[in-house]
Amino acid sequence: MRPMPRERISRITAHCSSLGWLPRLAAALVALVLMSGCSMARSLLASPTPSPSSTPTPTETPTPTNTPTKTPTATITQTPTQTLTPTPSPTATITPTATFDFPDATVRMQAHCRYGPTTAYLHAGDLYPGDRGLIWNRNFDASWLFVKWEKQSWPCWVSASVIDIEGDPFTVVTYTSPLPWSELYGPPNKVTATRQGDQVTISWSRVDMTLDDDRGYFIQAYVCRGGYLIEVTVATNNLSYTLQDEQNCSQPSNGQLRAVEKHGYTEPVTIPWP
């Protein structure tokens, strides 16, 4: 737009003044318009024409490269060490052991049961045909058997010749049973032994007992026969006894002497063997 000349502006102003009494409102409006035009004119006169400026070349803003999202590193959780439950060892199966079957004994004829495996031992019980028991032990050749009878609470020795046996008596072991002790009497005194060749005579003093209790004396000796020591048992009512004892054994002969009463045996006295 070209600026309005000053002369034209002056004329417009003068014309505005000559209007007189025109309605003031209109005059005021015109004045405002004119003033605006005047002011614009002055502004236009005062403002220099701007020099065209060069349009800046837009700088290309680089599109930001997407930074890869950091993949979280997995935290390793330690797996708890597994405690192994011990496997129980199998319980060994116990194989039942067969119960030993003792041989059976049945009395065939009336007999005595004794405290040892010869007739020299004291009487320990009466046996009658049909009595039954179990054979617990034997002597070295099973000629005497240690039997627990059904009818009595204690075992005793019986000769194999008076019983019937069911089973093998050699399946039981040999045994030496203890002798019952006497508390009423003391042992024999003044025990001596003399030798004449292969004969050994043993002597002693009497032990005073009641007639009812007196059962004599008992010798238990190991003597030499045929180059071997064998056991010999003797029951006697005398105050001396002679035994055959050879002198060609590697081990010495020996023996003991006891007094006997119906309840048992006294303390033994060692025989001073010649």
Coordinates of N, CA and C in Angstrom, one line a residue, residues 90-210:
P90 N 18.2 -102.4 53.3 CA 17.2 -103.5 53.6 C 17.6 -104.3 54.8
T91 N 16.6 -104.5 55.6 CA 16.9 -105.3 56.8 C 17.1 -106.8 56.4
A92 N 18.2 -107.3 57.0 CA 18.5 -108.6 56.6 C 17.4 -109.6 57.2
T93 N 17.1 -110.5 56.3 CA 16.1 -111.5 56.7 C 16.8 -112.5 57.5
I94 N 16.3 -112.7 58.7 CA 16.9 -113.7 59.6 C 16.3 -115.1 59.2
T95 N 17.2 -116.0 58.8 CA 16.8 -117.3 58.6 C 16.7 -118.1 59.9
P96 N 15.5 -118.5 60.2 CA 15.3 -119.2 61.5 C 16.2 -120.5 61.5
T97 N 16.8 -120.6 62.7 CA 17.7 -121.8 62.9 C 16.8 -122.9 63.4
A98 N 17.0 -124.0 62.9 CA 16.2 -125.2 63.3 C 16.4 -125.5 64.8
T99 N 15.4 -125.7 65.5 CA 15.5 -126.0 66.9 C 16.1 -127.4 67.0
F100 N 17.1 -127.5 67.9 CA 17.7 -128.8 68.0 C 16.8 -129.8 68.7
D101 N 16.7 -131.0 68.2 CA 15.8 -132.0 68.7 C 16.6 -133.0 69.5
F102 N 16.5 -132.8 70.8 CA 17.2 -133.8 71.7 C 16.7 -135.2 71.6
P103 N 17.6 -136.2 71.6 CA 17.1 -137.5 71.6 C 16.2 -137.8 72.8
D104 N 15.3 -138.7 72.6 CA 14.3 -139.1 73.6 C 14.8 -140.4 74.3
A105 N 14.4 -140.5 75.6 CA 14.8 -141.7 76.4 C 13.5 -142.2 77.1
T106 N 13.3 -143.5 77.0 CA 12.2 -144.1 77.7 C 12.7 -145.3 78.5
V107 N 12.4 -145.3 79.8 CA 12.9 -146.3 80.7 C 12.3 -147.7 80.4
R108 N 13.1 -148.6 80.2 CA 12.7 -150.0 79.9 C 12.5 -150.9 81.1
M109 N 13.4 -150.7 82.1 CA 13.3 -151.5 83.3 C 13.7 -150.6 84.5
Q110 N 13.2 -151.0 85.7 CA 13.4 -150.2 86.9 C 14.9 -150.0 87.1
A111 N 15.3 -148.8 87.4 CA 16.7 -148.5 87.6 C 16.9 -147.2 88.5
H112 N 18.2 -147.0 88.8 CA 18.6 -145.8 89.6 C 19.1 -144.7 88.6
C113 N 18.7 -143.5 89.0 CA 19.3 -142.3 88.3 C 20.3 -141.8 89.3
R114 N 21.5 -141.4 88.8 CA 22.7 -141.0 89.7 C 23.2 -139.6 89.4
Y115 N 24.1 -139.2 90.3 CA 24.7 -137.9 90.2 C 26.0 -137.9 89.3
G116 N 26.3 -139.0 88.8 CA 27.5 -139.1 87.9 C 27.3 -140.3 87.0
P117 N 28.2 -140.5 86.0 CA 28.1 -141.5 85.0 C 28.7 -142.9 85.4
T118 N 28.6 -143.3 86.6 CA 28.9 -144.7 87.0 C 28.1 -145.0 88.2
T119 N 28.1 -146.3 88.6 CA 27.3 -146.8 89.8 C 28.0 -146.3 91.1
A120 N 29.2 -145.8 91.0 CA 29.9 -145.3 92.2 C 29.3 -144.0 92.7
Y121 N 28.5 -143.3 91.9 CA 27.9 -142.0 92.4 C 26.6 -142.3 93.2
L122 N 26.3 -141.3 94.0 CA 25.1 -141.3 94.8 C 23.8 -141.5 94.0
H123 N 22.9 -142.1 94.6 CA 21.5 -142.2 94.0 C 20.9 -140.8 93.9
A124 N 20.3 -140.5 92.7 CA 19.6 -139.2 92.6 C 18.2 -139.3 92.2
G125 N 17.7 -140.5 92.0 CA 16.2 -140.7 91.7 C 15.9 -142.1 91.3
D126 N 14.7 -142.5 91.4 CA 14.2 -143.8 91.0 C 13.5 -143.7 89.6
L127 N 13.8 -144.7 88.8 CA 13.2 -144.7 87.4 C 12.4 -146.0 87.3
Y128 N 11.3 -145.8 86.6 CA 10.4 -147.0 86.4 C 10.0 -147.1 84.9
P129 N 9.7 -148.3 84.4 CA 9.3 -148.5 83.0 C 8.3 -147.5 82.6
G130 N 8.5 -146.9 81.4 CA 7.6 -145.9 80.8 C 8.0 -144.5 81.1
D131 N 8.9 -144.2 82.1 CA 9.3 -142.8 82.4 C 10.0 -142.3 81.1
R132 N 9.7 -141.0 80.8 CA 10.2 -140.4 79.6 C 11.0 -139.2 79.9
G133 N 12.0 -138.9 79.1 CA 12.8 -137.7 79.2 C 13.6 -137.3 78.0
L134 N 14.4 -136.2 78.0 CA 15.2 -135.8 76.9 C 16.7 -136.0 77.3
I135 N 17.4 -136.5 76.4 CA 18.9 -136.7 76.6 C 19.6 -135.4 76.4
W136 N 20.2 -134.8 77.4 CA 20.9 -133.6 77.3 C 22.4 -133.7 77.0
N137 N 23.0 -134.7 77.7 CA 24.4 -134.9 77.5 C 24.8 -136.4 77.6
R138 N 26.1 -136.6 77.5 CA 26.6 -138.0 77.5 C 28.0 -138.0 78.1
N139 N 28.5 -139.3 78.4 CA 29.9 -139.4 78.7 C 30.6 -139.7 77.4
F140 N 31.9 -140.0 77.5 CA 32.7 -140.0 76.2 C 32.2 -141.0 75.2
D141 N 31.7 -142.2 75.7 CA 31.2 -143.2 74.8 C 29.7 -143.5 74.8
A142 N 29.0 -142.5 75.4 CA 27.5 -142.6 75.4 C 27.0 -143.8 76.2
S143 N 27.8 -144.4 77.0 CA 27.3 -145.6 77.8 C 26.5 -145.1 79.0
W144 N 26.7 -143.8 79.4 CA 25.8 -143.2 80.4 C 25.3 -141.8 79.8
L145 N 24.1 -141.6 80.1 CA 23.4 -140.4 79.5 C 22.8 -139.5 80.6
F146 N 23.0 -138.2 80.4 CA 22.5 -137.2 81.3 C 21.1 -136.8 80.8
V147 N 20.0 -137.2 81.6 CA 18.7 -137.1 81.1 C 17.8 -136.2 82.0
K148 N 17.1 -135.3 81.3 CA 16.1 -134.5 82.0 C 14.7 -135.2 81.9
W149 N 14.3 -135.8 83.0 CA 13.1 -136.6 83.0 C 11.8 -135.7 83.2
E150 N 10.7 -136.1 82.6 CA 9.5 -135.3 82.6 C 9.0 -135.2 84.1
K151 N 9.2 -136.3 84.8 CA 8.5 -136.4 86.2 C 9.3 -135.6 87.3
Q152 N 10.5 -135.2 87.0 CA 11.3 -134.5 88.1 C 12.0 -133.3 87.5
S153 N 12.3 -132.3 88.4 CA 12.8 -131.0 88.0 C 14.3 -131.0 87.8
W154 N 15.0 -132.0 88.1 CA 16.5 -132.0 88.0 C 16.9 -133.2 87.0
P155 N 18.0 -133.0 86.3 CA 18.5 -134.1 85.4 C 19.4 -135.0 86.2
C156 N 19.7 -136.2 85.7 CA 20.6 -137.1 86.4 C 21.1 -138.1 85.3
W157 N 22.0 -138.9 85.8 CA 22.7 -139.9 84.9 C 22.0 -141.3 85.0
V158 N 21.9 -141.9 83.8 CA 21.3 -143.2 83.7 C 22.1 -144.1 82.7
S159 N 22.3 -145.3 83.0 CA 23.0 -146.2 82.1 C 22.1 -146.4 80.8
A160 N 22.8 -146.4 79.7 CA 22.1 -146.6 78.4 C 21.5 -147.9 78.3
S161 N 22.0 -148.9 79.1 CA 21.5 -150.3 79.0 C 20.1 -150.5 79.6
V162 N 19.6 -149.5 80.3 CA 18.2 -149.7 80.9 C 17.2 -148.8 80.2
I163 N 17.5 -148.1 79.1 CA 16.5 -147.3 78.5 C 16.5 -147.6 77.0
D164 N 15.4 -147.1 76.4 CA 15.2 -147.1 74.9 C 15.5 -145.7 74.4
I165 N 16.2 -145.6 73.3 CA 16.6 -144.3 72.8 C 16.0 -144.0 71.5
E166 N 15.4 -142.9 71.3 CA 14.9 -142.4 70.0 C 15.8 -141.2 69.5
G167 N 16.6 -141.5 68.5 CA 17.5 -140.4 68.1 C 19.0 -140.9 68.3
D168 N 19.9 -140.0 68.0 CA 21.3 -140.3 68.1 C 21.9 -139.7 69.3
P169 N 22.3 -140.4 70.3 CA 22.9 -139.8 71.5 C 24.2 -139.1 71.3
F170 N 24.9 -139.4 70.2 CA 26.2 -138.8 69.9 C 26.0 -137.4 69.3
T171 N 24.7 -136.9 69.1 CA 24.5 -135.6 68.7 C 24.6 -134.6 69.9
V172 N 24.6 -135.1 71.1 CA 24.7 -134.2 72.3 C 26.2 -134.3 72.7
V173 N 26.6 -133.2 73.5 CA 28.0 -133.1 73.9 C 28.3 -133.8 75.2
T174 N 29.5 -134.1 75.4 CA 29.9 -134.7 76.7 C 29.9 -133.6 77.8
Y175 N 29.7 -134.1 79.0 CA 29.5 -133.2 80.1 C 29.9 -133.8 81.4
T176 N 30.5 -133.0 82.3 CA 30.8 -133.4 83.7 C 29.9 -132.6 84.6
S177 N 29.0 -133.2 85.3 CA 28.1 -132.5 86.1 C 28.7 -132.2 87.5
P178 N 28.3 -131.1 88.2 CA 28.8 -130.9 89.5 C 28.2 -131.8 90.5
L179 N 28.9 -132.1 91.6 CA 28.4 -133.0 92.7 C 27.7 -132.1 93.7
P180 N 26.7 -132.7 94.3 CA 26.0 -132.0 95.4 C 26.9 -132.0 96.6
W181 N 26.9 -130.9 97.4 CA 27.9 -130.7 98.5 C 27.2 -131.1 99.8
S182 N 28.0 -131.6 100.7 CA 27.5 -131.9 102.1 C 28.0 -130.8 103.0
E183 N 27.1 -130.3 103.8 CA 27.4 -129.2 104.7 C 27.5 -129.8 106.2
L184 N 27.3 -131.1 106.3 CA 27.2 -131.6 107.7 C 28.5 -132.2 108.2
Y185 N 29.4 -132.6 107.2 CA 30.6 -133.3 107.6 C 31.8 -132.7 106.9
G186 N 33.0 -132.9 107.5 CA 34.2 -132.5 106.9 C 34.9 -133.6 106.1
P187 N 36.0 -133.3 105.4 CA 36.6 -134.3 104.6 C 37.5 -135.3 105.4
P188 N 37.9 -136.4 104.8 CA 38.8 -137.4 105.5 C 40.1 -136.7 105.8
N189 N 40.8 -137.3 106.9 CA 42.1 -136.8 107.3 C 43.1 -137.9 107.1
K190 N 44.4 -137.5 107.2 CA 45.5 -138.5 107.2 C 45.5 -139.3 105.9
V191 N 45.3 -138.7 104.8 CA 45.3 -139.3 103.5 C 46.7 -139.6 103.0
T192 N 47.0 -140.9 102.7 CA 48.4 -141.3 102.2 C 48.2 -142.2 101.0
A193 N 49.3 -142.4 100.2 CA 49.3 -143.3 99.1 C 50.7 -143.9 99.0
T194 N 50.7 -145.2 98.8 CA 52.0 -146.0 98.6 C 52.0 -146.8 97.3
R195 N 53.1 -147.0 96.7 CA 53.2 -147.8 95.5 C 54.0 -149.0 95.7
Q196 N 53.5 -150.1 95.0 CA 54.3 -151.3 94.9 C 54.2 -151.8 93.4
G197 N 55.1 -151.4 92.6 CA 55.1 -151.7 91.2 C 54.0 -150.8 90.6
D198 N 53.0 -151.5 89.9 CA 51.9 -150.8 89.3 C 50.6 -150.7 90.2
Q199 N 50.9 -151.0 91.5 CA 49.8 -150.9 92.5 C 50.0 -149.8 93.4
V200 N 48.9 -148.9 93.5 CA 49.0 -147.8 94.4 C 47.8 -147.9 95.4
T201 N 48.2 -147.9 96.7 CA 47.2 -148.1 97.8 C 47.0 -146.8 98.5
I202 N 45.8 -146.4 98.5 CA 45.4 -145.1 99.2 C 44.7 -145.4 100.5
S203 N 45.1 -144.7 101.6 CA 44.6 -144.9 102.9 C 44.2 -143.6 103.5
W204 N 43.2 -143.6 104.5 CA 42.7 -142.4 105.2 C 42.1 -142.7 106.5
S205 N 41.8 -141.7 107.3 CA 41.2 -141.9 108.6 C 39.7 -141.8 108.5
R206 N 38.9 -142.4 109.4 CA 37.5 -142.4 109.4 C 36.9 -141.0 109.6
V207 N 35.8 -140.8 108.9 CA 35.0 -139.6 109.2 C 33.7 -140.1 110.0
D208 N 33.5 -139.6 111.2 CA 32.4 -140.0 112.0 C 31.1 -139.4 111.5
M209 N 30.1 -140.4 111.2 CA 28.8 -139.9 110.7 C 27.7 -140.8 111.4
T210 N 26.5 -140.4 111.3 CA 25.4 -141.2 111.8 C 25.2 -142.4 110.8

